[in-house]
Coordinates of C-alpha atoms in Angstrom, one line a residue:
Chain J
M1 CA -225.6 33.9 208.4
R2 CA -221.3 33.5 207.6
H3 CA -220.6 32.9 203.9
P4 CA -218.0 30.7 203.4
L5 CA -216.4 32.6 200.4
E6 CA -213.0 31.9 201.1
S7 CA -213.4 28.1 200.3
I8 CA -214.4 29.1 197.1
S9 CA -211.6 29.2 195.1
A10 CA -210.1 25.9 197.8
Y11 CA -213.3 23.9 196.9
L12 CA -212.7 24.5 192.6
D13 CA -209.1 23.1 193.6
G14 CA -209.5 20.3 195.4
E15 CA -208.0 21.6 198.4
L16 CA -211.1 21.4 200.7
S17 CA -210.8 18.7 203.6
G18 CA -213.7 16.2 203.4
G19 CA -215.7 17.9 206.3
E20 CA -215.0 21.3 205.1
R21 CA -216.4 20.2 201.9
D22 CA -219.4 18.6 203.1
D23 CA -220.3 21.4 204.6
F24 CA -219.4 24.2 201.7
V25 CA -221.6 21.9 199.4
A26 CA -224.3 21.7 201.8
H27 CA -224.4 25.6 202.0
V28 CA -224.0 26.6 198.1
G29 CA -226.9 24.2 197.4
S30 CA -229.0 26.5 199.8
C31 CA -226.9 30.1 199.3
G32 CA -227.9 32.1 195.7
R33 CA -225.2 34.4 197.2
C34 CA -222.5 31.9 197.3
A35 CA -223.4 29.8 194.3
R36 CA -223.2 32.9 192.1
E37 CA -219.9 33.6 193.5
L38 CA -218.9 30.2 192.8
E39 CA -220.0 30.3 189.2
E40 CA -218.2 33.6 188.5
V41 CA -214.8 32.5 190.0
Q42 CA -215.1 29.2 188.3
A43 CA -215.0 31.3 185.3
V44 CA -212.4 33.2 185.9
R45 CA -210.0 30.3 187.4
S46 CA -211.0 28.5 184.0
A47 CA -209.9 31.5 181.9
V48 CA -206.3 31.5 183.8
R49 CA -205.9 28.1 182.8
S50 CA -206.9 28.6 179.2
L51 CA -203.7 31.2 178.5
P52 CA -201.6 29.4 176.3
V53 CA -198.6 27.8 177.2
L54 CA -195.7 29.4 176.2
E55 CA -192.9 27.3 174.4
L56 CA -189.1 28.2 175.5
P57 CA -187.4 30.6 173.3
R58 CA -184.9 28.1 171.2
G59 CA -181.3 29.0 172.2
L60 CA -182.7 30.2 175.9
I61 CA -181.3 27.5 177.4
P62 CA -179.6 25.1 174.9
E63 CA -180.2 22.0 177.3
A64 CA -183.9 22.4 177.1
D65 CA -184.5 22.7 173.3
A66 CA -184.9 18.9 172.9
E67 CA -186.9 18.2 175.8
I68 CA -191.1 17.9 176.1
T69 CA -193.3 17.8 179.3
P70 CA -196.3 19.0 180.7
L71 CA -196.4 22.6 181.8
R72 CA -199.4 21.7 183.9
R73 CA -200.1 18.3 185.7
H74 CA -203.8 19.3 186.3
R75 CA -203.6 18.9 182.3
G76 CA -203.0 14.9 182.5
F77 CA -206.3 14.4 181.9
W78 CA -206.0 15.6 178.5
V79 CA -203.0 13.6 177.8
G80 CA -204.7 10.4 178.8
A81 CA -207.8 11.8 176.9
A82 CA -205.6 12.0 173.7
A83 CA -203.8 9.0 174.3
A84 CA -207.2 6.9 174.3
V85 CA -208.4 8.4 171.2
L86 CA -204.9 7.4 169.6
A87 CA -205.7 4.5 171.1
I88 CA -208.9 4.4 169.0
V89 CA -207.7 5.7 165.7
V90 CA -205.3 2.6 165.7
A91 CA -207.5 -0.2 166.5
V92 CA -210.1 1.4 164.0
A93 CA -207.6 1.5 161.6
A94 CA -206.3 -1.8 162.2
L95 CA -209.8 -3.2 161.7
V96 CA -210.8 -1.5 158.1
T97 CA -206.8 -2.3 157.0
P98 CA -207.2 -5.2 154.6
A99 CA -205.4 -8.3 155.3
P100 CA -202.4 -8.9 153.7
A101 CA -201.9 -11.3 151.0
P102 CA -200.3 -15.0 152.1
L103 CA -196.5 -14.5 152.1
T104 CA -194.8 -16.4 149.4
A105 CA -191.5 -17.8 149.5
D106 CA -190.2 -15.3 147.1
D107 CA -191.4 -12.7 149.8
L108 CA -189.3 -13.9 152.3
A109 CA -186.7 -14.4 150.4
S110 CA -186.8 -10.4 149.3
R111 CA -187.6 -9.0 152.8
F112 CA -184.5 -11.3 154.7
G113 CA -182.4 -12.0 152.0
A114 CA -182.8 -15.7 152.7
R115 CA -181.9 -18.4 150.4
V116 CA -184.7 -20.1 148.8
S117 CA -184.4 -23.9 147.8
L118 CA -187.5 -24.7 145.3
D119 CA -186.4 -28.5 144.4
P120 CA -189.7 -29.9 143.1
A121 CA -188.6 -32.8 144.9
F122 CA -189.3 -32.0 148.5
G123 CA -192.4 -30.5 148.0
P124 CA -193.4 -26.8 149.0
A125 CA -190.4 -24.4 148.6
K126 CA -187.9 -24.1 152.0
V127 CA -187.0 -21.1 153.2
V128 CA -183.2 -21.8 154.8
A129 CA -181.8 -18.7 157.1
P130 CA -179.2 -16.7 156.0
R131 CA -175.6 -18.1 157.5
V132 CA -174.5 -15.9 160.5
E133 CA -170.7 -15.5 160.7
Q134 CA -169.7 -15.6 164.4
G135 CA -167.4 -13.9 165.6
L136 CA -165.3 -10.8 163.7
S137 CA -164.0 -11.6 160.5
E138 CA -160.5 -12.3 159.7
Chain S
M1 CA -189.6 10.0 197.9
E2 CA -190.0 12.9 195.0
S3 CA -186.7 12.4 192.9
V4 CA -184.0 15.2 192.8
P5 CA -182.6 16.2 189.8
L6 CA -179.1 15.9 190.4
T7 CA -177.7 18.6 187.8
W8 CA -178.4 22.0 186.9
E9 CA -179.1 20.8 183.1
E10 CA -181.7 18.5 184.0
V11 CA -183.4 21.2 186.2
A12 CA -183.2 23.3 182.8
R13 CA -184.2 20.4 180.7
V14 CA -187.4 19.3 182.8
H15 CA -188.2 22.9 184.7
G16 CA -187.1 25.3 181.4
R17 CA -190.5 25.7 180.3
K18 CA -192.3 25.5 183.6
I19 CA -190.0 28.7 185.1
Y20 CA -190.3 30.3 181.8
N21 CA -194.2 30.6 181.7
F22 CA -194.4 31.5 185.2
A23 CA -191.8 34.3 184.0
Y24 CA -193.9 35.8 181.6
R25 CA -197.3 35.8 183.3
L26 CA -195.8 37.5 186.2
T27 CA -193.8 40.2 183.8
G28 CA -196.2 40.4 181.3
N29 CA -193.4 40.1 178.3
P30 CA -190.6 38.1 177.1
A31 CA -187.3 40.2 177.5
D32 CA -188.4 40.2 181.3
A33 CA -189.3 36.8 181.3
N34 CA -185.8 35.5 179.1
D35 CA -183.5 37.3 182.0
L36 CA -185.9 35.7 185.1
V37 CA -185.2 32.3 183.3
Q38 CA -181.6 32.8 183.4
E39 CA -181.4 34.4 186.7
V40 CA -183.0 31.6 187.9
L41 CA -181.2 28.7 186.4
L42 CA -177.7 30.6 187.5
R43 CA -179.4 30.3 191.4
V44 CA -180.2 26.4 190.6
R45 CA -176.7 26.5 189.4
K46 CA -174.8 28.1 192.3
G47 CA -177.4 26.2 195.3
L48 CA -177.6 22.6 193.8
A49 CA -174.5 22.3 196.0
G50 CA -176.2 23.2 198.8
Y51 CA -179.4 20.9 198.0
Q52 CA -180.8 19.3 201.1
P53 CA -183.2 16.4 200.1
G54 CA -186.9 17.5 200.6
S55 CA -189.0 19.3 198.5
F56 CA -187.6 20.1 195.2
E57 CA -190.3 21.6 193.9
G58 CA -190.9 24.1 196.9
W59 CA -186.7 24.7 196.5
L60 CA -187.3 25.6 193.1
W61 CA -190.4 27.9 192.9
R62 CA -188.9 29.6 196.1
I63 CA -185.7 30.6 194.3
T64 CA -187.6 31.4 191.1
R65 CA -190.3 33.8 193.4
N66 CA -187.3 35.2 195.1
A67 CA -185.8 36.3 192.0
F68 CA -188.7 37.0 190.8
L69 CA -189.3 39.5 193.9
D70 CA -185.5 40.4 193.6
E71 CA -185.9 42.3 189.9
I72 CA -189.5 43.7 191.2
R73 CA -187.2 45.6 193.9
K74 CA -184.8 46.8 191.2
R75 CA -187.9 48.0 188.8
Q76 CA -189.0 50.1 191.6
R77 CA -186.2 52.2 190.8
R78 CA -186.8 52.2 187.0
P79 CA -190.7 52.0 185.7
T80 CA -191.8 49.2 183.4
N81 CA -193.1 49.9 180.0
P82 CA -195.6 47.1 179.1
L83 CA -195.8 46.9 175.3
P84 CA -197.3 49.1 173.0
D85 CA -199.3 47.1 171.3
E86 CA -201.0 45.3 174.7
L87 CA -201.8 49.0 176.1
D88 CA -203.8 49.8 172.8
R89 CA -206.0 46.4 172.6
W90 CA -206.4 47.1 176.6
D91 CA -207.5 50.9 175.6
A92 CA -209.8 49.7 172.8
A93 CA -211.4 47.0 174.8
T94 CA -212.6 49.5 177.8
S95 CA -215.3 50.9 175.2
E96 CA -216.9 48.0 175.1
S97 CA -220.3 46.6 176.9
A98 CA -219.8 44.9 180.3
D99 CA -221.6 41.9 178.6
A100 CA -218.6 41.5 175.6
A101 CA -216.0 42.4 177.9
Y102 CA -217.3 39.4 180.1
D103 CA -216.9 37.2 176.8
R104 CA -213.4 38.3 176.3
I105 CA -212.4 36.6 179.3
S106 CA -211.2 34.1 177.7
L107 CA -208.7 36.0 175.3
G108 CA -205.4 35.5 176.6
D109 CA -204.4 39.2 176.2
D110 CA -207.2 40.4 178.8
I111 CA -206.0 38.1 181.2
Q112 CA -202.3 38.8 181.0
K113 CA -202.8 42.4 181.7
A114 CA -205.2 41.6 184.5
L115 CA -202.4 39.7 186.3
L116 CA -200.3 42.2 185.6
E117 CA -202.5 44.8 187.6
L118 CA -202.8 42.3 190.5
P119 CA -200.6 43.0 193.8
V120 CA -197.5 41.0 193.3
E121 CA -198.6 38.5 196.3
F122 CA -201.8 37.9 194.4
R123 CA -200.7 37.7 190.7
E124 CA -197.4 34.8 192.3
A125 CA -200.3 32.3 194.3
V126 CA -202.3 32.5 191.0
V127 CA -199.9 32.1 188.6
L128 CA -198.4 29.1 190.8
C129 CA -201.4 27.7 190.8
D130 CA -203.1 28.1 187.8
V131 CA -200.4 28.2 184.9
V132 CA -197.8 26.2 187.0
G133 CA -200.1 23.4 188.7
L134 CA -198.5 23.4 192.2
S135 CA -200.5 22.2 195.2
Y136 CA -201.6 24.9 198.0
E137 CA -199.2 22.7 200.1
E138 CA -196.3 23.5 197.3
I139 CA -196.8 27.3 197.1
A140 CA -196.8 27.4 201.1
R141 CA -193.2 26.3 200.9
A142 CA -192.4 28.1 197.8
V143 CA -193.7 31.5 199.2
A144 CA -193.0 30.2 203.1
V145 CA -196.3 31.7 204.5
P146 CA -199.0 29.7 206.0
I147 CA -201.5 27.4 203.9
G148 CA -204.4 29.2 205.3
T149 CA -203.2 32.5 203.4
V150 CA -202.1 30.7 200.2
R151 CA -205.9 30.0 200.3
S152 CA -207.0 33.5 200.7
R153 CA -204.7 35.1 198.3
I154 CA -205.7 32.6 195.2
H155 CA -208.9 33.2 196.0
R156 CA -208.7 37.5 196.2
G157 CA -206.5 37.5 193.5
R158 CA -209.3 35.6 191.4
K159 CA -211.9 38.2 193.1
L160 CA -209.9 40.7 191.6
L161 CA -209.2 38.9 188.2
R162 CA -212.7 39.0 188.0
E163 CA -213.5 42.5 188.8
L164 CA -210.8 43.6 186.2
L165 CA -212.0 41.7 183.4
T166 CA -215.7 42.7 183.8

């Protein structure tokens, strides 16, 4: 029986064509030797991929010091997962945070510097937007 | 079409860290990695003017591995000295049982040490695949070999790593 041993890494890396992949999977399903080899190569592959990503020493390339880019494209999953977790945290935080008290005229005035008219003759307080100067001051 | 960095500074910003990780995993020490990164960026700077639109990744990594190979040829005239503490850890590990050694596969020092023991063509193929994250096609372009050769080198490199780590 011919064992497709050199296809093991290509299979793990997603580099087999559809037909090759189907043949490989069918073979490994019935071949103990290839199944064991697949497991061993997978362990080594994972170990190399788990090597820590090293940061560029600061000052080595001053142009690159401020840049943060993903090193491995195949780590995109983790970036997506982290974004999903962050989104959930934000959503939960929004749910558990008590609703803010209704804004009062004084709140608006202090936040936006608006003038507030409190003339009782006109009912509830009115908020008047601050006057915006047009053009450059002379 | 793949977007192409137009300036040396953009190449340094976008790819500097990847080049450094490639250089470190191939050379095994920060001083050599620093030198290699500087050499690669110097070559990129000189070569950008004549760059023909195509696969920028293939072009960049071809320059990078050629710089590495040139450095190896220079080193053949003067032996390299691995970091002493790395050697000590490796020697101490050899007295462990096979099971314990297998458990240590996840430890970076041993993997780095084993990578350095691979033949250069296997080492660069494994690092370009597993550290840099290139596809087999991109590796084939960078190394200028058929894709079947890339497939074989990556697999044989991993098999050798497995033997070195157990």
